[in-house]
């Protein structure tokens, strides 16, 4: 089966709404300030897609797969597409979109361009914020027995068509209503632009299943958007061709804000906490740049290491290493988690620097991210770097939290960090007031973890 026949075979079905229709909670508005004044048309995007794919329409799957991969996917496509085309919520639409748009796109990338890639959930990638889907590539080791996932190269937001109908003209709607931060289109464009900017990405996308829009960030902090690629458009005019094209561009282009190593720079617009890494030093936080680098980790929030530095032309000359915990507060539940963690640091203020890290500052940027600036507290604990002494220190730290009438709420070895022979407790987002019974259960869990470690690492466990 050649590419032309494959694109015809994977034509997306019409989405069918089930009853009752459920909707996701509305997102909080983003405020990019002066960073995005107008949305402009991406003028040549359709021609670029045709220029790439039209010469390849008669090309078949790569011979190295030892089978016709296009035909294999096409043979299974309609049955699964029809089965999943009945949707009642955003999760259903995401599942259908993954099958009819993402899967064919990554297969074309592999078969025709030898690009091994995939789409996935934001928790599986190091990405700032919580975009619905992220695109990445795989790099295999020399032995071919393992692979590494690249950083996020492209991201896409989704909405069901019944909560976000395709605008008559997205550009005009945004430019005419951009002062209304609660407008659905304005809110969506700001959110996508924020995700792209925060992650130093050139490209982003939005799909409501019935239409796919592609976004391109320009070097003057501007944003361009494509015409809609409609699900009913055939072949190289449809969403699969457009999605494949933009992913290939994201992989192959090496622009300045899309190259390694990546440093993400943020300024706190609104501050909840203004502290310092030195009790004799008053830090002008609104004049400080937070420079996040390193690989980090992702769960509810993204955690990355980096440095606090004064902005250019600021007389303040001090800087400090730090860890940064970044919550995507466009999602209301993340805002709740962030506030709970800040409250826990305030409640346990006397323990900072001894049993828990010091919270230097906390605030938001663009009203989209809540950032906790935390003391650089060393290495994450694990079985290999724990000792009997450190286990004893860990218990003292939990007991100290209990003396304040609280429980940590998430006792795991990776929620301890080690620096210079001492241990501290981190991740206070689940910390809350606790009963004596809950405190006892928490200590029992820590003791169980220690005994398990001793059984593996000592010849005579106590």
Coordinates of C-alpha atoms in Angstrom, one line a residue:
X1 CA 0.0 0.0 0.0
X2 CA 1.4 3.4 -1.0
X3 CA 1.0 6.7 0.9
X4 CA -1.9 7.9 -1.2
X5 CA -3.9 4.8 -0.5
X6 CA -2.9 4.9 3.2
X7 CA -4.2 8.4 3.7
X8 CA -7.5 7.5 2.0
X9 CA -7.8 4.4 4.2
X10 CA -7.3 6.3 7.5
X11 CA -9.9 9.0 6.8
X12 CA -11.3 9.9 10.2
X13 CA -14.9 9.0 11.0
X14 CA -17.5 11.5 12.1
X15 CA -17.5 11.8 15.9
X16 CA -20.7 10.6 17.6
X17 CA -21.8 12.2 20.8
X18 CA -23.0 10.0 23.6
X19 CA -25.5 11.1 26.2
X20 CA -25.0 12.5 28.7
X21 CA -22.2 14.7 27.5
X22 CA -19.7 15.6 30.2
X23 CA -17.3 18.4 30.1
X24 CA -13.9 19.1 31.7
X25 CA -13.6 21.9 34.3
X26 CA -12.8 25.3 32.7
X27 CA -9.2 26.4 32.8
X28 CA -8.0 29.5 34.5
X29 CA -7.1 32.4 32.1
X30 CA -3.5 33.1 31.2
X31 CA -2.2 36.7 31.1
X32 CA 0.9 37.0 28.8
X33 CA 0.9 40.8 29.1
X34 CA 2.8 42.5 26.3
X35 CA 4.2 39.2 25.0
X36 CA 1.4 38.5 22.5
X37 CA -0.3 41.4 20.9
X38 CA -1.7 39.9 17.7
X39 CA -2.3 36.5 16.1
X40 CA -1.2 36.3 12.5
X41 CA -1.8 34.0 9.6
X42 CA 0.8 31.3 8.8
X43 CA 0.6 32.0 5.1
X44 CA 2.4 29.1 3.3
X45 CA 1.7 26.1 5.6
X46 CA -0.6 24.3 3.2
X47 CA 1.9 24.6 0.4
X48 CA 4.6 23.3 2.6
X49 CA 2.6 20.2 3.4
X50 CA 2.0 19.5 -0.3
X51 CA 5.6 20.1 -1.2
X52 CA 6.7 17.5 1.3
X53 CA 4.1 14.8 0.6
X54 CA 3.0 15.1 -3.0
X55 CA 6.2 13.6 -4.4
X56 CA 5.9 10.7 -1.9
X57 CA 2.3 9.7 -2.6
X58 CA 3.3 6.6 -4.6
X59 CA 5.9 5.5 -2.0
X60 CA 5.3 2.4 0.0
X61 CA 6.3 1.4 3.5
X62 CA 10.0 1.0 4.3
X63 CA 11.4 -2.4 3.4
X64 CA 13.2 -2.7 6.7
X65 CA 9.9 -3.4 8.5
X66 CA 9.6 -6.7 6.6
X67 CA 5.9 -6.1 6.0
X68 CA 3.6 -3.5 4.6
X69 CA 3.0 -1.5 7.8
X70 CA 0.7 0.9 6.0
X71 CA -1.7 -2.0 5.1
X72 CA -1.5 -3.5 8.5
X73 CA -2.6 -0.3 10.2
X74 CA -5.2 0.4 7.5
X75 CA -6.8 -3.0 7.9
X76 CA -7.4 -2.5 11.6
X77 CA -8.2 1.2 11.4
X78 CA -11.9 1.4 10.6
X79 CA -13.0 -1.2 13.2
X80 CA -11.3 0.6 16.0
X81 CA -12.1 4.1 14.7
X82 CA -15.8 3.3 14.6
X83 CA -15.7 1.7 18.0
X84 CA -14.1 4.7 19.6
X85 CA -16.0 7.4 17.6
X86 CA -18.7 7.4 20.2
X87 CA -17.5 10.0 22.7
X88 CA -19.0 11.6 25.8
X89 CA -16.0 13.5 27.3
X90 CA -12.6 14.9 26.6
X91 CA -10.8 11.6 27.5
X92 CA -12.9 9.8 24.9
X93 CA -12.0 12.5 22.3
X94 CA -8.3 12.2 23.2
X95 CA -8.4 8.4 22.7
X96 CA -10.1 8.7 19.3
X97 CA -7.7 11.5 18.2
X98 CA -4.7 9.3 19.2
X99 CA -6.0 6.5 17.0
X100 CA -7.1 8.5 13.9
X101 CA -4.5 11.3 13.9
X102 CA -1.5 10.5 16.0
X103 CA -0.9 6.8 15.2
X104 CA -1.0 7.3 11.4
X105 CA 1.2 10.3 11.6
X106 CA 4.0 8.6 13.6
X107 CA 3.8 5.6 11.3
X108 CA 4.4 7.8 8.2
X109 CA 7.3 9.5 10.0
X110 CA 8.9 6.1 10.6
X111 CA 8.2 4.4 7.3
X112 CA 9.1 7.3 5.0
X113 CA 11.6 9.3 7.1
X114 CA 13.0 6.8 9.6
X115 CA 11.9 9.0 12.5
X116 CA 11.1 6.9 15.5
X117 CA 8.6 8.9 17.6
X118 CA 5.4 8.9 19.5
X119 CA 2.8 11.0 21.3
X120 CA 2.2 10.7 25.0
X121 CA 0.9 12.2 28.2
X122 CA 2.7 15.2 29.7
X123 CA 3.7 13.2 32.8
X124 CA 5.8 10.9 30.7
X125 CA 8.0 13.8 29.5
X126 CA 9.9 16.7 31.1
X127 CA 7.7 19.5 30.1
X128 CA 6.7 22.7 32.0
X129 CA 2.9 22.9 32.3
X130 CA 0.4 20.2 31.6
X131 CA -0.4 20.2 27.8
X132 CA -2.8 17.5 26.8
X133 CA -0.4 15.6 24.4
X134 CA 3.3 15.9 23.8
X135 CA 5.4 14.6 20.8
X136 CA 8.9 13.2 21.3
X137 CA 11.4 11.0 19.5
X138 CA 13.4 8.0 20.6
X139 CA 17.2 7.6 20.4
X140 CA 18.5 4.1 20.6
X141 CA 21.8 3.0 22.2
X142 CA 24.5 1.5 20.2
X143 CA 23.5 -2.0 21.3
X144 CA 19.9 -1.4 20.2
X145 CA 18.6 -2.9 23.4
X146 CA 17.4 0.3 25.1
X147 CA 16.4 3.8 24.1
X148 CA 16.1 7.3 25.5
X149 CA 13.1 9.6 25.0
X150 CA 13.9 13.1 23.7
X151 CA 12.7 16.2 25.3
X152 CA 9.3 17.4 24.1
X153 CA 9.4 18.7 20.6
X154 CA 5.8 19.6 19.9
X155 CA 2.6 19.8 22.0
X156 CA -1.1 19.9 21.2
X157 CA -4.2 20.9 23.2
X158 CA -7.5 19.2 22.7
X159 CA -11.1 20.1 23.3
X160 CA -14.3 18.2 22.4
X161 CA -16.2 19.8 19.5
X162 CA -19.3 20.3 21.6
X163 CA -17.4 22.5 24.1
X164 CA -15.2 24.3 21.5
X165 CA -16.9 24.7 18.1
X166 CA -14.6 25.6 15.2
X167 CA -14.5 29.4 14.9
X168 CA -15.4 31.0 11.6
X169 CA -12.1 32.9 11.7
X170 CA -9.9 32.1 14.6
X171 CA -7.5 35.0 13.9
X172 CA -10.1 37.6 13.7
X173 CA -11.9 36.3 16.8
X174 CA -8.7 36.4 18.9
X175 CA -7.5 39.8 17.7
X176 CA -11.0 41.4 18.2
X177 CA -11.4 39.9 21.7
X178 CA -7.9 39.5 23.1
X179 CA -8.6 41.8 26.0
X180 CA -11.3 39.4 27.3
X181 CA -9.1 36.8 29.1
X182 CA -12.2 34.6 29.8
X183 CA -13.1 34.3 26.1
X184 CA -12.7 30.7 25.1
X185 CA -10.6 31.3 22.0
X186 CA -8.5 33.9 23.7
X187 CA -7.9 31.6 26.7
X188 CA -7.0 28.7 24.4
X189 CA -4.5 30.7 22.3
X190 CA -2.9 32.2 25.4
X191 CA -2.5 28.8 27.0
X192 CA -0.9 27.2 23.9
X193 CA 1.4 30.2 23.5
X194 CA 2.4 30.0 27.1
X195 CA 3.2 26.3 26.8
X196 CA 5.3 26.9 23.7
X197 CA 7.1 29.8 25.3
X198 CA 7.7 28.1 28.6
X199 CA 9.2 25.1 26.9
X200 CA 11.2 27.0 24.2
X201 CA 9.2 25.3 21.4
X202 CA 8.7 26.6 17.9
X203 CA 5.5 24.7 17.2
X204 CA 2.2 23.8 18.9
X205 CA -1.2 22.7 17.9
X206 CA -4.9 22.7 18.8
X207 CA -7.5 20.1 17.7
X208 CA -11.2 19.8 18.5
X209 CA -11.3 16.6 16.4
X210 CA -13.2 18.4 13.6
X211 CA -10.4 20.8 12.9
X212 CA -6.6 20.9 13.5
X213 CA -4.8 24.3 13.9
X214 CA -1.0 24.5 13.8
X215 CA 0.8 27.4 15.6
X216 CA 4.3 28.7 14.9
X217 CA 6.2 31.0 17.4
X218 CA 8.2 33.7 15.7
X219 CA 11.4 35.4 16.9
X220 CA 9.7 38.6 17.7
X221 CA 7.5 36.9 20.3
X222 CA 4.7 36.7 17.8
X223 CA 2.5 33.8 16.9
X224 CA 1.2 32.5 13.6
X225 CA -1.6 30.0 13.1
X226 CA -2.5 27.9 10.1
X227 CA -5.9 27.7 8.4
X228 CA -7.9 24.8 9.8
X229 CA -7.2 21.3 8.5
X230 CA -10.6 19.7 8.6
X231 CA -11.3 16.1 9.4
X232 CA -13.4 15.9 6.2
X233 CA -10.6 17.1 4.0
X234 CA -9.0 14.3 2.0
X235 CA -5.4 13.1 1.7
X236 CA -2.7 15.8 2.0
X237 CA -5.2 18.4 2.9
X238 CA -6.3 16.6 6.1
X239 CA -5.1 16.6 9.7
X240 CA -2.9 13.5 9.4
X241 CA -0.8 15.0 6.7
X242 CA -0.5 18.3 8.6
X243 CA 0.3 16.7 11.9
X244 CA 3.0 14.5 10.3
X245 CA 4.5 17.6 8.6
X246 CA 4.7 19.7 11.7
X247 CA 6.2 16.8 13.7
X248 CA 8.9 16.3 11.1
X249 CA 9.7 20.0 11.1
X250 CA 9.9 20.0 14.9
X251 CA 12.4 17.1 14.8
X252 CA 14.6 18.4 12.0
X253 CA 14.8 22.2 12.6
X254 CA 17.5 23.4 15.0
X255 CA 16.6 26.9 15.8
X256 CA 18.1 28.9 18.7
X257 CA 15.1 28.4 21.0
X258 CA 14.9 24.7 20.1
X259 CA 18.5 23.6 20.7
X260 CA 20.4 22.0 23.6
X261 CA 21.0 22.7 26.3
X262 CA 17.7 24.2 27.3
X263 CA 17.4 26.9 29.9
X264 CA 14.0 28.2 30.9
X265 CA 13.9 31.7 32.2
X266 CA 11.1 33.1 34.3
X267 CA 10.3 36.3 36.2
X268 CA 7.8 36.2 39.0
X269 CA 5.0 38.7 38.4
X270 CA 3.0 38.2 41.6
X271 CA 4.6 37.0 44.8
X272 CA 3.1 34.9 47.6
X273 CA 6.4 34.5 49.6
X274 CA 9.4 36.7 49.6
X275 CA 12.3 35.2 51.5
X276 CA 16.0 34.8 51.0
X277 CA 18.8 32.3 51.0
X278 CA 20.7 34.6 53.5
X279 CA 19.0 36.1 56.5
X280 CA 21.1 39.2 56.1
X281 CA 20.1 39.7 52.4
X282 CA 16.9 41.2 51.1
X283 CA 16.3 39.8 47.6
X284 CA 14.4 42.0 45.1
X285 CA 12.4 39.1 43.6
X286 CA 10.7 41.0 40.8
X287 CA 14.2 41.9 39.5
X288 CA 15.4 38.3 39.7
X289 CA 15.5 35.8 36.8
X290 CA 14.8 32.2 37.6
X291 CA 16.9 30.1 35.3
X292 CA 15.7 26.5 35.2
X293 CA 17.9 23.9 33.5
X294 CA 18.7 20.2 33.9
X295 CA 16.5 17.2 33.2
X296 CA 14.2 17.4 36.2
X297 CA 11.3 15.2 37.0
X298 CA 7.5 15.5 36.5
X299 CA 4.5 14.4 38.6
X300 CA 1.8 16.8 39.6
X301 CA 4.4 19.6 39.2
X302 CA 7.7 19.8 37.3
X303 CA 10.8 20.0 39.4
X304 CA 14.0 21.3 37.9
X305 CA 17.3 22.6 39.2
X306 CA 18.8 25.9 38.3
X307 CA 19.9 29.3 39.6
X308 CA 18.5 32.6 40.8
X309 CA 20.2 35.5 39.1
X310 CA 19.7 39.2 38.9
X311 CA 18.2 40.5 35.7
X312 CA 20.3 42.6 33.4
X313 CA 20.9 46.2 34.5
X314 CA 19.9 45.4 38.1
X315 CA 22.5 46.5 40.7
X316 CA 21.8 43.5 43.0
X317 CA 24.8 41.3 42.5
X318 CA 24.0 38.1 44.4
X319 CA 22.8 34.8 43.0
X320 CA 22.1 31.3 44.4
X321 CA 21.5 27.8 43.2
X322 CA 18.0 26.5 43.8
X323 CA 15.3 24.0 42.9
X324 CA 12.2 25.1 41.2
X325 CA 8.8 23.4 41.6
X326 CA 6.5 24.5 38.8
X327 CA 2.7 24.0 38.9
X328 CA 0.4 24.6 35.9
X329 CA -2.2 26.7 37.5
X330 CA -4.4 27.0 34.4
X331 CA -5.7 23.8 35.8
X332 CA -7.7 24.7 39.0
X333 CA -6.8 21.5 40.8
X334 CA -3.1 22.3 40.4
X335 CA -3.7 25.8 42.0
X336 CA -5.1 24.0 45.0
X337 CA -2.1 21.7 45.3
X338 CA 0.3 24.7 45.0
X339 CA -1.5 26.7 47.7
X340 CA -1.5 23.6 50.0
X341 CA 2.2 23.2 49.6
X342 CA 2.9 26.9 50.3
X343 CA 0.7 26.7 53.4
X344 CA 2.6 23.6 54.6
X345 CA 5.9 25.5 54.3
X346 CA 4.4 28.4 56.2
X347 CA 3.1 26.1 58.9
X348 CA 6.4 24.3 59.3
X349 CA 8.5 27.5 59.0
X350 CA 10.6 26.7 62.1
X351 CA 11.6 23.3 60.5
X352 CA 13.0 24.9 57.3
X353 CA 16.7 24.4 56.8
X354 CA 16.8 21.6 59.3
X355 CA 14.1 19.0 58.5
X356 CA 12.6 20.4 55.4
X357 CA 14.2 22.7 52.7
X358 CA 13.9 26.4 52.9
X359 CA 11.3 28.1 50.7
X360 CA 13.1 31.1 49.3
X361 CA 10.1 32.5 47.4
X362 CA 6.8 31.6 45.7
X363 CA 4.9 33.4 43.1
X364 CA 3.3 33.2 39.6
X365 CA 4.1 34.2 36.1
X366 CA 1.6 35.0 33.4
X367 CA -1.0 33.8 35.9
X368 CA -0.3 30.4 34.3
X369 CA 2.5 29.0 36.4
X370 CA 3.0 28.9 40.2
X371 CA 6.7 28.5 41.0
X372 CA 8.1 27.5 44.4
X373 CA 11.8 28.6 44.7
X374 CA 13.3 26.0 47.1
X375 CA 16.7 25.6 48.6
X376 CA 19.1 23.4 46.6
X377 CA 18.8 20.4 48.9
X378 CA 21.0 17.8 47.3
X379 CA 20.4 14.3 45.9
X380 CA 17.1 12.4 45.9
X381 CA 17.3 9.5 48.4
X382 CA 17.2 5.9 47.1
X383 CA 18.2 2.5 48.3
X384 CA 21.8 2.9 47.1
X385 CA 22.6 6.1 49.0
X386 CA 20.7 5.5 52.2
X387 CA 22.5 4.5 55.5
X388 CA 21.4 3.5 59.0
X389 CA 22.2 7.1 60.2
X390 CA 20.1 8.6 57.4
X391 CA 17.1 6.4 58.2
X392 CA 17.3 7.6 61.8
X393 CA 17.4 11.2 60.6
X394 CA 14.5 10.6 58.3
X395 CA 12.4 9.4 61.3
X396 CA 13.4 12.5 63.3
X397 CA 12.2 14.7 60.4
X398 CA 8.8 13.0 60.2
X399 CA 8.4 13.2 64.0
X400 CA 9.2 16.9 63.9
X401 CA 6.4 17.4 61.4
X402 CA 4.1 15.4 63.6
X403 CA 4.9 17.7 66.6
X404 CA 3.3 20.5 64.6
X405 CA 0.1 18.5 64.4
X406 CA 0.6 17.6 60.8
X407 CA 1.3 14.5 58.7
X408 CA 3.5 14.5 55.5
X409 CA 0.8 12.5 53.6
X410 CA 3.1 10.8 51.1
X411 CA 5.9 8.7 52.7
X412 CA 8.1 7.4 50.0
X413 CA 11.9 7.1 49.8
X414 CA 12.1 9.5 46.9
X415 CA 10.4 12.2 49.0
X416 CA 13.7 12.5 51.0
X417 CA 16.8 14.3 49.9
X418 CA 20.4 14.0 51.0
X419 CA 23.0 16.7 51.2
X420 CA 26.3 16.8 53.1
X421 CA 25.4 13.7 55.2
X422 CA 22.0 15.0 56.3
X423 CA 18.5 14.3 55.1
X424 CA 15.4 16.4 54.6
X425 CA 11.8 15.8 53.7
X426 CA 10.4 17.3 50.4
X427 CA 7.1 17.3 48.5
X428 CA 4.8 18.8 51.0
X429 CA 1.8 19.1 48.7
X430 CA 0.0 16.3 50.6
X431 CA 0.9 17.7 54.1
X432 CA -2.1 18.4 56.3
X433 CA -3.3 18.3 59.8
X434 CA -3.3 14.7 61.1
X435 CA -4.7 12.7 63.9
X436 CA -2.4 10.7 66.3
X437 CA -3.6 7.5 64.5
X438 CA -2.6 8.9 61.1
X439 CA 0.8 10.0 62.5
X440 CA 1.3 6.5 63.9
X441 CA 0.5 4.9 60.6
X442 CA 2.9 7.2 58.9
X443 CA 5.8 6.2 61.2
X444 CA 4.9 2.6 60.8
X445 CA 5.2 3.0 57.0
X446 CA 8.6 4.6 57.4
X447 CA 9.7 1.8 59.7
X448 CA 8.5 -0.8 57.2
X449 CA 10.5 0.9 54.5
X450 CA 13.6 0.9 56.7
X451 CA 13.3 -2.8 57.6
X452 CA 12.9 -3.7 53.9
X453 CA 16.0 -1.7 53.1
X454 CA 17.9 -3.4 56.0
X455 CA 16.9 -6.8 54.7
X456 CA 18.6 -6.0 51.4
X457 CA 21.6 -4.1 52.6
X458 CA 22.7 -5.5 55.9
X459 CA 23.7 -9.0 56.9
X460 CA 22.0 -8.8 60.3
X461 CA 18.9 -6.6 60.1
X462 CA 17.6 -5.2 63.4

